[in-house]
mmCIF file of C-alpha atoms and ligand atoms in Angstrom:
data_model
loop_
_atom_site.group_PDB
_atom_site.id
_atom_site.type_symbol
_atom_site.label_atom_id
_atom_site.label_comp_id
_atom_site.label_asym_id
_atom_site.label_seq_id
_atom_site.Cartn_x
_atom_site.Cartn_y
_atom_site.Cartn_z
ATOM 1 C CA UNK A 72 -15.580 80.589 -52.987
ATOM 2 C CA UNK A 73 -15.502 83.684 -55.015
ATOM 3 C CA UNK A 74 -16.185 86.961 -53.749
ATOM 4 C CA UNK A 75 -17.418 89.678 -56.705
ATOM 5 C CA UNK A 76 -17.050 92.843 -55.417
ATOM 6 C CA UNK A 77 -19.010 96.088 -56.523
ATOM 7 C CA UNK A 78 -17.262 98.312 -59.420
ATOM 8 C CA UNK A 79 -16.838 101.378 -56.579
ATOM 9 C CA UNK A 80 -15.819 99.030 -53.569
ATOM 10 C CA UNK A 81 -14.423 101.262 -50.750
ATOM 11 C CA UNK A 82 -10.768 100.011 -50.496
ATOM 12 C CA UNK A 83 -11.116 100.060 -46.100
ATOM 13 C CA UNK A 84 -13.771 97.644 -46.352
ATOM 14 C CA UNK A 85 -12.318 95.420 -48.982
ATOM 15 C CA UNK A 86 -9.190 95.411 -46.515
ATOM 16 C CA UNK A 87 -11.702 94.313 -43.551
ATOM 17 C CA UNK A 88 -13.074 91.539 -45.398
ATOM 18 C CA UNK A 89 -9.629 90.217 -45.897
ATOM 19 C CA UNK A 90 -8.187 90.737 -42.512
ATOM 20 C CA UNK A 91 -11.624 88.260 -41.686
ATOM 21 C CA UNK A 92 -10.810 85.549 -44.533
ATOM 22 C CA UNK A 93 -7.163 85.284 -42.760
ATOM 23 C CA UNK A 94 -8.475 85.304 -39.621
ATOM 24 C CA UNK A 95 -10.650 82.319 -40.702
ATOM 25 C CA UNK A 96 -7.381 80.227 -41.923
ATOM 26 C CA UNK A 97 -7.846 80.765 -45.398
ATOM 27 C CA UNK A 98 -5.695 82.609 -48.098
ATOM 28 C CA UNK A 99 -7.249 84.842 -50.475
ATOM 29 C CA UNK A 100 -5.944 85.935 -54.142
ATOM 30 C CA UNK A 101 -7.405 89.220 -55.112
ATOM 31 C CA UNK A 102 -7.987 89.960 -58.863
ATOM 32 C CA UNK A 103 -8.529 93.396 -60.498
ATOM 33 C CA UNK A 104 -9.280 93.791 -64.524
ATOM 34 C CA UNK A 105 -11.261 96.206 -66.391
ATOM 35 C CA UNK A 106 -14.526 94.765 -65.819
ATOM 36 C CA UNK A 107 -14.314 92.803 -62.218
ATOM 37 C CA UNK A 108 -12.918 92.888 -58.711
ATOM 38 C CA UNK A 109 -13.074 89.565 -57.475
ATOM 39 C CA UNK A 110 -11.957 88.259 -54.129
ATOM 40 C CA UNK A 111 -11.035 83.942 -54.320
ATOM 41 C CA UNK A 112 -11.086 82.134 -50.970
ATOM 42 C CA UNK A 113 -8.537 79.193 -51.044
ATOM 43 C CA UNK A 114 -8.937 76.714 -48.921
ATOM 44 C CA UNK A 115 -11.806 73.872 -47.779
ATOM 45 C CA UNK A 116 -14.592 76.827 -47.598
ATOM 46 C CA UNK A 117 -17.777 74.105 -46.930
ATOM 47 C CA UNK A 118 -17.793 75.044 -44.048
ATOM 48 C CA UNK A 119 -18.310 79.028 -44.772
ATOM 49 C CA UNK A 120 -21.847 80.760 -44.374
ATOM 50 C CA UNK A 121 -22.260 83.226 -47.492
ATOM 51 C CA UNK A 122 -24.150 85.682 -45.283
ATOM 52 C CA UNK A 123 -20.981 86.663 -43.282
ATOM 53 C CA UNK A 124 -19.930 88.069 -46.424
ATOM 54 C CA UNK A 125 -23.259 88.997 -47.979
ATOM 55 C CA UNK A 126 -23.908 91.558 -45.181
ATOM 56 C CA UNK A 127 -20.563 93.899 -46.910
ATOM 57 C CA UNK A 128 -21.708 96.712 -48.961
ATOM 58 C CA UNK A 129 -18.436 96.155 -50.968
ATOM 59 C CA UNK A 130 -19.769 92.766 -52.080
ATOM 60 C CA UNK A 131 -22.352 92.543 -55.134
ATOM 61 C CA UNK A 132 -22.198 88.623 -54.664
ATOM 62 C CA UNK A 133 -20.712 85.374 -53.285
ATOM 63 C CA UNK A 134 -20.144 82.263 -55.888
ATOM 64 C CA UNK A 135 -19.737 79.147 -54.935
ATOM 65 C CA UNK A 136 -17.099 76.733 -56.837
ATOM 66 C CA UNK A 137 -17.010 73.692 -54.190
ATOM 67 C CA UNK A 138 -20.504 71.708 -53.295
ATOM 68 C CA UNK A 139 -21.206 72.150 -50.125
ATOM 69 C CA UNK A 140 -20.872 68.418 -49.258
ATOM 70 C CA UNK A 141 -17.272 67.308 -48.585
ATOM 71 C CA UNK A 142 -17.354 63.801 -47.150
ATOM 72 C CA UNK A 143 -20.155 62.736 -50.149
ATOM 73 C CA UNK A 144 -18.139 64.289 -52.654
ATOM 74 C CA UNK A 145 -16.125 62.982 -55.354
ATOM 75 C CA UNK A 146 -13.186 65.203 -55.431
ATOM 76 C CA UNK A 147 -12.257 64.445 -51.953
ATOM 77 C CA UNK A 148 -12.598 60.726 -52.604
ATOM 78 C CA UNK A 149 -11.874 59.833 -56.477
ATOM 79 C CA UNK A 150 -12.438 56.013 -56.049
ATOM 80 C CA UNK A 151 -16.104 54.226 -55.496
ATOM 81 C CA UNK A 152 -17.637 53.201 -52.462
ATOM 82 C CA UNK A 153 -17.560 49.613 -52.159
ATOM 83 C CA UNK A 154 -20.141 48.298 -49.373
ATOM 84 C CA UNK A 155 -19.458 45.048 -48.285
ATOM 85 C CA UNK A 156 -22.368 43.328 -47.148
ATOM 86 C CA UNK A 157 -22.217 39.381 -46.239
ATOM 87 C CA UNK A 158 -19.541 39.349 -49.138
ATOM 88 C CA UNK A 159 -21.990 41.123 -51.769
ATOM 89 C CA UNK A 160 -20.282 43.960 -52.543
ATOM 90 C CA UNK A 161 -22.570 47.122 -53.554
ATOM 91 C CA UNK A 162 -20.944 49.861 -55.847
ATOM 92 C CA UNK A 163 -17.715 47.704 -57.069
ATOM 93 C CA UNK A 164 -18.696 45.791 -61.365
ATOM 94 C CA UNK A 165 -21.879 43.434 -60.209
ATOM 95 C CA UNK A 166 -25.216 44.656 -59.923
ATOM 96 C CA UNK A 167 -26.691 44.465 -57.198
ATOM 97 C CA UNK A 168 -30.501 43.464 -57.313
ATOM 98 C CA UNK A 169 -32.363 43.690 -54.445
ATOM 99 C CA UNK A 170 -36.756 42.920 -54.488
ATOM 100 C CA UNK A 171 -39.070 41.549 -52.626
ATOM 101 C CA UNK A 172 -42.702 42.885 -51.656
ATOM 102 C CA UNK A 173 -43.375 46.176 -50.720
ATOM 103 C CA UNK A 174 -44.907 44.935 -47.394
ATOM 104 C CA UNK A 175 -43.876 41.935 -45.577
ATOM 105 C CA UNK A 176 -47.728 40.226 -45.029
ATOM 106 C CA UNK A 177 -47.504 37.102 -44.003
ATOM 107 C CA UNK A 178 -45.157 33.940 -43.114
ATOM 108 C CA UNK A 179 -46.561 31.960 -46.698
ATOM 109 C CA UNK A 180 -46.436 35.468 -48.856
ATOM 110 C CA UNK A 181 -42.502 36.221 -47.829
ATOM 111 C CA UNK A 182 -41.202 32.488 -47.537
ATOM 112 C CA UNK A 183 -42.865 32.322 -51.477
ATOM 113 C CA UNK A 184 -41.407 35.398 -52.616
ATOM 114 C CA UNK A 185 -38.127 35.259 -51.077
ATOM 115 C CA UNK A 186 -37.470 31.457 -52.885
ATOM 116 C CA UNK A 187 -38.405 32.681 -55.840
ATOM 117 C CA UNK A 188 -36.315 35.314 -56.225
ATOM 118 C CA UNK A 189 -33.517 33.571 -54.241
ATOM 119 C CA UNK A 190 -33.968 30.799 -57.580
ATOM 120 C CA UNK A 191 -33.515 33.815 -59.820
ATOM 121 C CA UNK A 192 -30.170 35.404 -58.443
ATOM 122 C CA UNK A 193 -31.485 37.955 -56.620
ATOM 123 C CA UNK A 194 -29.236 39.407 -53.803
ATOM 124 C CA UNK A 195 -31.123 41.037 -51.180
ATOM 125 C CA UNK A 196 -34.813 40.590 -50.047
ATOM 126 C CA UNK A 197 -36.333 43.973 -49.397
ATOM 127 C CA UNK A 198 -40.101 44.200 -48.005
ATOM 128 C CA UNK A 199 -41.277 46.733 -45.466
ATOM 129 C CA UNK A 200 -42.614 45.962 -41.798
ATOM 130 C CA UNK A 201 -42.979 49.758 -40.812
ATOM 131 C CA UNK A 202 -44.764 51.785 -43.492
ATOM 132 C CA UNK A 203 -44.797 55.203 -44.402
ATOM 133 C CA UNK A 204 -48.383 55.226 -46.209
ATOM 134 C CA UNK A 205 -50.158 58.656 -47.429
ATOM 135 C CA UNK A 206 -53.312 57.314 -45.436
ATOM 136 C CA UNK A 207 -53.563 56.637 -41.843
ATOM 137 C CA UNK A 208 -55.931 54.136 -42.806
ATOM 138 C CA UNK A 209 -53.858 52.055 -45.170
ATOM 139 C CA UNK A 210 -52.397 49.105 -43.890
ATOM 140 C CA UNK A 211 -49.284 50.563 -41.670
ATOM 141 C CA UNK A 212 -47.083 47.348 -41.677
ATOM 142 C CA UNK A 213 -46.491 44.235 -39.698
ATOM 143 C CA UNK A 214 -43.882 46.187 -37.567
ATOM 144 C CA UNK A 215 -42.079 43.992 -35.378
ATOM 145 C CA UNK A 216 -43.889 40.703 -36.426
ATOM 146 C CA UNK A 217 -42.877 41.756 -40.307
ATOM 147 C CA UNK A 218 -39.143 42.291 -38.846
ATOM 148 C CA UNK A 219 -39.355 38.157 -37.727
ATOM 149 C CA UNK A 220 -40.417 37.172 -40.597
ATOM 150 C CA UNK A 221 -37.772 38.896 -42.601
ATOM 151 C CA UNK A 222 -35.428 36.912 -40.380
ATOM 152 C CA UNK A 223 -36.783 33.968 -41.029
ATOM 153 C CA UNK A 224 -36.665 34.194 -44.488
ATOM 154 C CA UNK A 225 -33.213 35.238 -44.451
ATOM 155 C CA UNK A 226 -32.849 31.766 -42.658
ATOM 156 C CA UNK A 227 -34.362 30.181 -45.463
ATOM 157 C CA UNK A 228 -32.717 31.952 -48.536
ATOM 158 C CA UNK A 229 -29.650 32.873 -46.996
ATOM 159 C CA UNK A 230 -30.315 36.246 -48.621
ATOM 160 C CA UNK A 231 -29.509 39.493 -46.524
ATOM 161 C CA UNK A 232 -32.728 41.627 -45.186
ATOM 162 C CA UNK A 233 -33.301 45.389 -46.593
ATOM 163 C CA UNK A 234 -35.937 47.032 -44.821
ATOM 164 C CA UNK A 235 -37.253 50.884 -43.828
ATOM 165 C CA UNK A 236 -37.013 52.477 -40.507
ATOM 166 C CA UNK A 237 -38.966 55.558 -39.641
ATOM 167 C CA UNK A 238 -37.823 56.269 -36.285
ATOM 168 C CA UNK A 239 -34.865 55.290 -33.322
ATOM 169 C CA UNK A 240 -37.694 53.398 -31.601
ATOM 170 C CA UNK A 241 -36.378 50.085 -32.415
ATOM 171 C CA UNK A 242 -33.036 51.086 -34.053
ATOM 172 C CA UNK A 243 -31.405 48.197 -31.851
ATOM 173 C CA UNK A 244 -33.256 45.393 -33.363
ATOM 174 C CA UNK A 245 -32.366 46.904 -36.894
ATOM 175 C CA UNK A 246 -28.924 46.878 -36.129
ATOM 176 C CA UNK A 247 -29.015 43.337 -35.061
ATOM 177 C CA UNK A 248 -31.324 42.021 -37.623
ATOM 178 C CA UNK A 249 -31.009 44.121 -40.911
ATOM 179 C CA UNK A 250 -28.319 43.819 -42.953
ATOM 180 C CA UNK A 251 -29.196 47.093 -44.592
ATOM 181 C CA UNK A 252 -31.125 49.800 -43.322
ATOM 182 C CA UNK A 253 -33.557 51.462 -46.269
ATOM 183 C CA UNK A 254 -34.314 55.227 -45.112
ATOM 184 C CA UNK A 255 -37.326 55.982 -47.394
ATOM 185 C CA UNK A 256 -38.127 58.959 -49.694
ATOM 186 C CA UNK A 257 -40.311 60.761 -46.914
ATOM 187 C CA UNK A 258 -37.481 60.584 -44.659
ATOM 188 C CA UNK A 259 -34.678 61.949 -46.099
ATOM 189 C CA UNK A 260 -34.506 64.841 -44.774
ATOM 190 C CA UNK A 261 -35.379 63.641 -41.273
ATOM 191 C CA UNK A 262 -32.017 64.746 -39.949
ATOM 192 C CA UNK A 263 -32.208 63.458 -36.129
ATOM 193 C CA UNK A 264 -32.707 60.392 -37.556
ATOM 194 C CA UNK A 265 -29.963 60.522 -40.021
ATOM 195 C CA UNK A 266 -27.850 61.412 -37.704
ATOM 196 C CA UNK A 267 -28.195 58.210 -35.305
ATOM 197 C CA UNK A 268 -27.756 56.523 -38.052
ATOM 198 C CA UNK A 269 -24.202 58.089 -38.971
ATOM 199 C CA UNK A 270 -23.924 56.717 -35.280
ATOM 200 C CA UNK A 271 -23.965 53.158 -36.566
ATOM 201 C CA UNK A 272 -22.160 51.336 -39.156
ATOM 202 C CA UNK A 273 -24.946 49.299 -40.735
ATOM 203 C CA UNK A 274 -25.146 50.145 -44.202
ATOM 204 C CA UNK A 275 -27.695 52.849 -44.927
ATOM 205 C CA UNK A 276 -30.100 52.832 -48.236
ATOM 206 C CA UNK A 277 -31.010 56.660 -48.237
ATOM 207 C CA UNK A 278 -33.846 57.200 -50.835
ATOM 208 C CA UNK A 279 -34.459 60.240 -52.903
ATOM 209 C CA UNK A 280 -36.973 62.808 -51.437
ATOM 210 C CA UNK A 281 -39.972 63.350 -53.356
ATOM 211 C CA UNK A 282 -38.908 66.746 -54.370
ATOM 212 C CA UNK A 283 -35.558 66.583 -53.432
ATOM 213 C CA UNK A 284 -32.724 67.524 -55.488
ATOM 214 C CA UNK A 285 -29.804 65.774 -56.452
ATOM 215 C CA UNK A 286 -27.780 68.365 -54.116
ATOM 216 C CA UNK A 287 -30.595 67.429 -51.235
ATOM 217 C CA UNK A 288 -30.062 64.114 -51.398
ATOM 218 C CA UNK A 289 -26.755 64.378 -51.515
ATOM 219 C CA UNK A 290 -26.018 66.372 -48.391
ATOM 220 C CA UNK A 291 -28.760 63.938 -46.292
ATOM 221 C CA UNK A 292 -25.736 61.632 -47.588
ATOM 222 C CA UNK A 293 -23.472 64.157 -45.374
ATOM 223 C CA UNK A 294 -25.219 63.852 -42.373
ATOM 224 C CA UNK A 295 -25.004 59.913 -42.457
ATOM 225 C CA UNK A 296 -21.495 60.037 -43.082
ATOM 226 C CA UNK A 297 -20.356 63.088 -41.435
ATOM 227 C CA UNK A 298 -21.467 60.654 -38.185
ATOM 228 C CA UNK A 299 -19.123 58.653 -39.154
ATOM 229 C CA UNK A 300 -20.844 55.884 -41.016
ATOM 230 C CA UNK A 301 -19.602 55.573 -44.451
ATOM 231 C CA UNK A 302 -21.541 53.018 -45.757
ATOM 232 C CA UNK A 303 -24.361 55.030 -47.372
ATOM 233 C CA UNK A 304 -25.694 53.835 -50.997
ATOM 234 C CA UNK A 305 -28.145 56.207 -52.501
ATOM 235 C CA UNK A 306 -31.370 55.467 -54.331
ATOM 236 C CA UNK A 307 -32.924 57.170 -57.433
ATOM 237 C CA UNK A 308 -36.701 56.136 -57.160
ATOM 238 C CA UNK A 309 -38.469 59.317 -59.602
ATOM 239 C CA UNK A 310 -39.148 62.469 -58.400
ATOM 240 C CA UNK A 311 -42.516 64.600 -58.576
ATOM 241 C CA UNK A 312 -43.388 66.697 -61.528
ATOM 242 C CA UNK A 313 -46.001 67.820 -63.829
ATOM 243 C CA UNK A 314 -46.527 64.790 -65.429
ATOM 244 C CA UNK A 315 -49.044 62.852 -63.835
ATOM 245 C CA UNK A 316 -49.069 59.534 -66.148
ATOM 246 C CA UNK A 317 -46.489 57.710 -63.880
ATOM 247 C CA UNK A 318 -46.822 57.888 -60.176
ATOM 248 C CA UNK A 319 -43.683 59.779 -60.895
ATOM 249 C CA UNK A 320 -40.766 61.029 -62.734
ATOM 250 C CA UNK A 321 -37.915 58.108 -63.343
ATOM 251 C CA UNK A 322 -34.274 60.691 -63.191
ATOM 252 C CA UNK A 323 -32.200 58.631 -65.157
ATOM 253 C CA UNK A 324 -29.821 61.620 -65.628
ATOM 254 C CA UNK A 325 -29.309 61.484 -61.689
ATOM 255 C CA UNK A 326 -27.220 58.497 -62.343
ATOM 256 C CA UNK A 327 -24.223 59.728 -64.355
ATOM 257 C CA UNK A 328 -24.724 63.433 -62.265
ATOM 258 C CA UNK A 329 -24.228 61.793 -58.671
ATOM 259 C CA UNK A 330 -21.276 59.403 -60.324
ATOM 260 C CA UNK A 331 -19.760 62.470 -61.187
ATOM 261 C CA UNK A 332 -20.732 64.477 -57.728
ATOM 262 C CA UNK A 333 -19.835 61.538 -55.619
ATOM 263 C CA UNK A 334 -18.532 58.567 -54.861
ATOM 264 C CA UNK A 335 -21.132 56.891 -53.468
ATOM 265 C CA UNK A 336 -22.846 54.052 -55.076
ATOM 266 C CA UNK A 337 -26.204 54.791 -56.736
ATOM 267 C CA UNK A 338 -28.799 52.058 -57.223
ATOM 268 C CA UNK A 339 -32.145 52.722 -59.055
ATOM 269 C CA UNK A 340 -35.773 51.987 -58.041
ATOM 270 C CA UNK A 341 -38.246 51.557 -60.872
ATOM 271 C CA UNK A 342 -41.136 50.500 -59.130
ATOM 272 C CA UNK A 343 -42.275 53.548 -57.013
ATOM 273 C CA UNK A 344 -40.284 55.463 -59.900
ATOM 274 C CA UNK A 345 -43.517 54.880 -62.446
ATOM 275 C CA UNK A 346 -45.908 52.891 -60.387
ATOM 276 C CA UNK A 347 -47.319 50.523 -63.197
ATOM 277 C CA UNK A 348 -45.606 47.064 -63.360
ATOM 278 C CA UNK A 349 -45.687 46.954 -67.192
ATOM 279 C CA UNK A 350 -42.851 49.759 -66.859
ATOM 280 C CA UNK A 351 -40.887 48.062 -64.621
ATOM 281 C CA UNK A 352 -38.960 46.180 -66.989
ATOM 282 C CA UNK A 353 -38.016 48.764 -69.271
ATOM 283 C CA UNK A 354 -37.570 51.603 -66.818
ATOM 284 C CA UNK A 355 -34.891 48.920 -64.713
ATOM 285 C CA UNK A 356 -32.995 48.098 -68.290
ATOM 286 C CA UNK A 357 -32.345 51.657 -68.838
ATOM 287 C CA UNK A 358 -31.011 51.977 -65.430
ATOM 288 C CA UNK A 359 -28.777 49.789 -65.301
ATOM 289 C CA UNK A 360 -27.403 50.823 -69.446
ATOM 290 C CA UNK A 361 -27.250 54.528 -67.661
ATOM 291 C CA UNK A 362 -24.676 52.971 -65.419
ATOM 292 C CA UNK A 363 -26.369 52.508 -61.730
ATOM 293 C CA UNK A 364 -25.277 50.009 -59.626
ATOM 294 C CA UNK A 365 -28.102 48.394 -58.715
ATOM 295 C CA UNK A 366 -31.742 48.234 -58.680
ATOM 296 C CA UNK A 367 -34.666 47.893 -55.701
ATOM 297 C CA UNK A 368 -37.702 45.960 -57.712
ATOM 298 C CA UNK A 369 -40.827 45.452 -56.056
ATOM 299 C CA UNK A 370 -42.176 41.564 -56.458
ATOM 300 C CA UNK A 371 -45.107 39.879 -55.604
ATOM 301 C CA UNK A 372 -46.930 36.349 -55.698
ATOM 302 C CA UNK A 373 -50.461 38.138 -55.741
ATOM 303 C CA UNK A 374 -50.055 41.938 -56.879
ATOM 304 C CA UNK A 375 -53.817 41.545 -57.445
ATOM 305 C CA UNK A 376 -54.307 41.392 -53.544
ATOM 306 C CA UNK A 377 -51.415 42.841 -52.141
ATOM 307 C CA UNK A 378 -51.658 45.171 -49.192
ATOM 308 C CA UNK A 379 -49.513 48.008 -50.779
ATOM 309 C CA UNK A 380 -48.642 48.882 -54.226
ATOM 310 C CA UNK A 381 -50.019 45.656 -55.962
ATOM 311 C CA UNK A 382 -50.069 47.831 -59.127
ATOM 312 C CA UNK A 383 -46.354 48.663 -59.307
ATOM 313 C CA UNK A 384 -45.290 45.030 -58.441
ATOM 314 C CA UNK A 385 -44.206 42.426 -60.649
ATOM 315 C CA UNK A 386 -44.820 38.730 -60.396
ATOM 316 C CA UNK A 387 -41.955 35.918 -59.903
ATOM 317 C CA UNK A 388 -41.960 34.619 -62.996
ATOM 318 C CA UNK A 389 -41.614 38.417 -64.595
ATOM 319 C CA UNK A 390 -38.641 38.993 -62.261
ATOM 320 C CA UNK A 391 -36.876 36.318 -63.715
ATOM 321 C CA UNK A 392 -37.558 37.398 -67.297
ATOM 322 C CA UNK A 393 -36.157 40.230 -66.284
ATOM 323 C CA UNK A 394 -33.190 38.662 -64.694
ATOM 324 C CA UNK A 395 -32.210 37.149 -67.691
ATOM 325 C CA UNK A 396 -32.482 40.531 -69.730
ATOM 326 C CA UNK A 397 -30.876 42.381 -66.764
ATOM 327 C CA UNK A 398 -27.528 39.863 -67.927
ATOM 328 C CA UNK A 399 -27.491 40.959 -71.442
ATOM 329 C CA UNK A 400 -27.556 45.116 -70.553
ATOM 330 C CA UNK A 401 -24.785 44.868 -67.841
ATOM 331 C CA UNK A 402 -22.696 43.304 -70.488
ATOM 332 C CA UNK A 403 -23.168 45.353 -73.165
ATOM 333 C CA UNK A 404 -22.212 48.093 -70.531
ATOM 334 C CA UNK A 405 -19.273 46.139 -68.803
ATOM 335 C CA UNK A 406 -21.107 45.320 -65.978
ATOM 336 C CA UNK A 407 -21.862 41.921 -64.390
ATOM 337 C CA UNK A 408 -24.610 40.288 -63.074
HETATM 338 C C1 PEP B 764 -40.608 51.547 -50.303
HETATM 339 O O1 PEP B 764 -39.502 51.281 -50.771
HETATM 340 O O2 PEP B 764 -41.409 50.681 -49.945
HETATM 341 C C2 PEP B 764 -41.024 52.951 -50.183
HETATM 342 C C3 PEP B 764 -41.985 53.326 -49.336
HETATM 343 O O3 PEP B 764 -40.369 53.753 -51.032
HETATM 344 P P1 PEP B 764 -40.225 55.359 -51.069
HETATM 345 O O4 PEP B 764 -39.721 55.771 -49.714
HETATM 346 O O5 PEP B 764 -39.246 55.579 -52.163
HETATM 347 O O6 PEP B 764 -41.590 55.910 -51.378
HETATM 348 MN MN1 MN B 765 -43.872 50.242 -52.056
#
């Protein structure tokens, strides 16, 4: 943290303000030139409120040099996050590929979905039994029934359960029956609840707000692992703007900017990221050529009569099209499948 000081700084204060940064634990290197007076705080200084220094008349202003995440951030951990999850690792050379249906809606709609994609080499089944929908009057999820059928189609397929929570209410049967825990775009900054979940050590899909920057996101990351859980894996899924084409803005660039920020792995979204099914496919390509570790693709049997977001879902058959086109990208990029 560097603190500029004004051209006619009054020497007494400047001393005060020092005697406080060694009080805090930290050393300070003072440097004098022509044109600046700057004051450098060495030392971890996350944890350091600006405004304790903001409130000096001898200070013009306080730069930051570290992010103000440390346990999310790369230079305290240079290698990636690898989650291990029923021996699929997320953020190590494979992709991970996770889809299902938006909504879990019935025993015969999962049980179809989940073989399919299970046929096509899909890793994890998402769908959602508690939704977050803009209307009240939208369908709001199976809830718990939606959660048993998840199960049993894990049973099935064998492949491990993603699915949203939006409150503690039944965190316990999420930690016994999801293998990972999605924490949705409206959410993420709901910081009670990410901080029972940095309680836990389920592994945590934390999506991107809907106006949340990268630095947002990543210090809801913080809270999660602050807690103590350090299996977090963050989700790109497009961000509002002024473009109102696409449901909304696909931030490819967030992929190389949080692999430099952090360690964390960083999957990719496509569905909810343009809302139109026909972009899916090129929109998840990209993704993965950008470098992200994984995508969350929304399939259905019958987008034509699904309960949510029929029009950003892809059929079975398009998934595995996809699959096959998913192959050639990660190896042009050193990937695998
Ligand atoms: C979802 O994945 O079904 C979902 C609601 O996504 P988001 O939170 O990104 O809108
Ligand atoms: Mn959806």
């Amino acid at each position: 943290m560097l603190l500029i000081l004004n051209k006619n700084a009054d020497t007494s204060e400047i001393n005060i303000i020092k005697e406080k940064i060694y009080k805090m634990g930290f050393e300070v290197n003072e440097i004098k030139e022509i044109n600046y007076h700057i004051l450098s705080i060495i030392g971890d200084t996350t944890k350091i409120d600006p405004r304790i220094f903001e409130v000096y008349t001898a200070i013009d202003k306080v730069i930051f040099v570290q992010e103000p995440y440390k346990k999310a951030n790369r230079l305290f951990h240079p290698n990636n996050t690898e989650i291990n999850i029923s021996n699929k690792i997320i953020g190590g050379n494979k992709i991970s590929i996770i889809a299902g249906p938006c909504s879990v809606e019935s025993h015969e709609q999962i049980i179809t979905i989940a073989k399919a994609l299970q046929m096509s080499g899909a890793n994890f089944l998402r769908g959602g039994a508690f939704k977050p929908r803009t209307s009240p009057y939208s369908f709001q999820g199976l809830k718990m029934e939606g959660l048993e059928l998840l199960k049993y189609a894990k049973q099935e397929t064998g492949l491990p359960i993603v699915t949203e929570i939006m409150s503690t209410d039944y965190l316990d049967d999420y930690i016994e029956n999801v293998d990972i825990i999605q924490v949705g775009a409206r959410n993420m900054q709901n910081y009670e609840l990410l901080k029972e979940l940095g309680k836990i050590n389920k592994p945590i899909l934390l999506k991107r707000g809907l106006s949340s920057t990268i630095e947002e996101l990543l210090m809801s990351a913080e809270y999660i692992l602050l807690g103590g859980n350090d299996n977090v894996i963050l989700c790109e899924r497009g961000i509002r703007t002024f473009e109102n084409y696409t449901r909304n803005t696909l931030d490819l660039s967030a992929i190389p900017a949080i692999k430099k920020l952090s360690h964390l792995p960083i999957i990719v979204d496509p569905s909810h990221a343009t809302g139109m099914w026909w972009m899916v496919e090129p929109m998840a390509l990209a993704a993965v050529a950008a470098g992200a570790d994984g995508l969350m693709i929304e399939v259905h049997n019958d987008p034509e009569n699904a309960l949510s977001d029929g029009n950003q879902s892809i059929k079975p058959e398009k998934f595995k099209q996809l699959m096959e086109k998913l192959k050639l990208i990660a190896q042009a990029v050193g990937r695998e499948m």
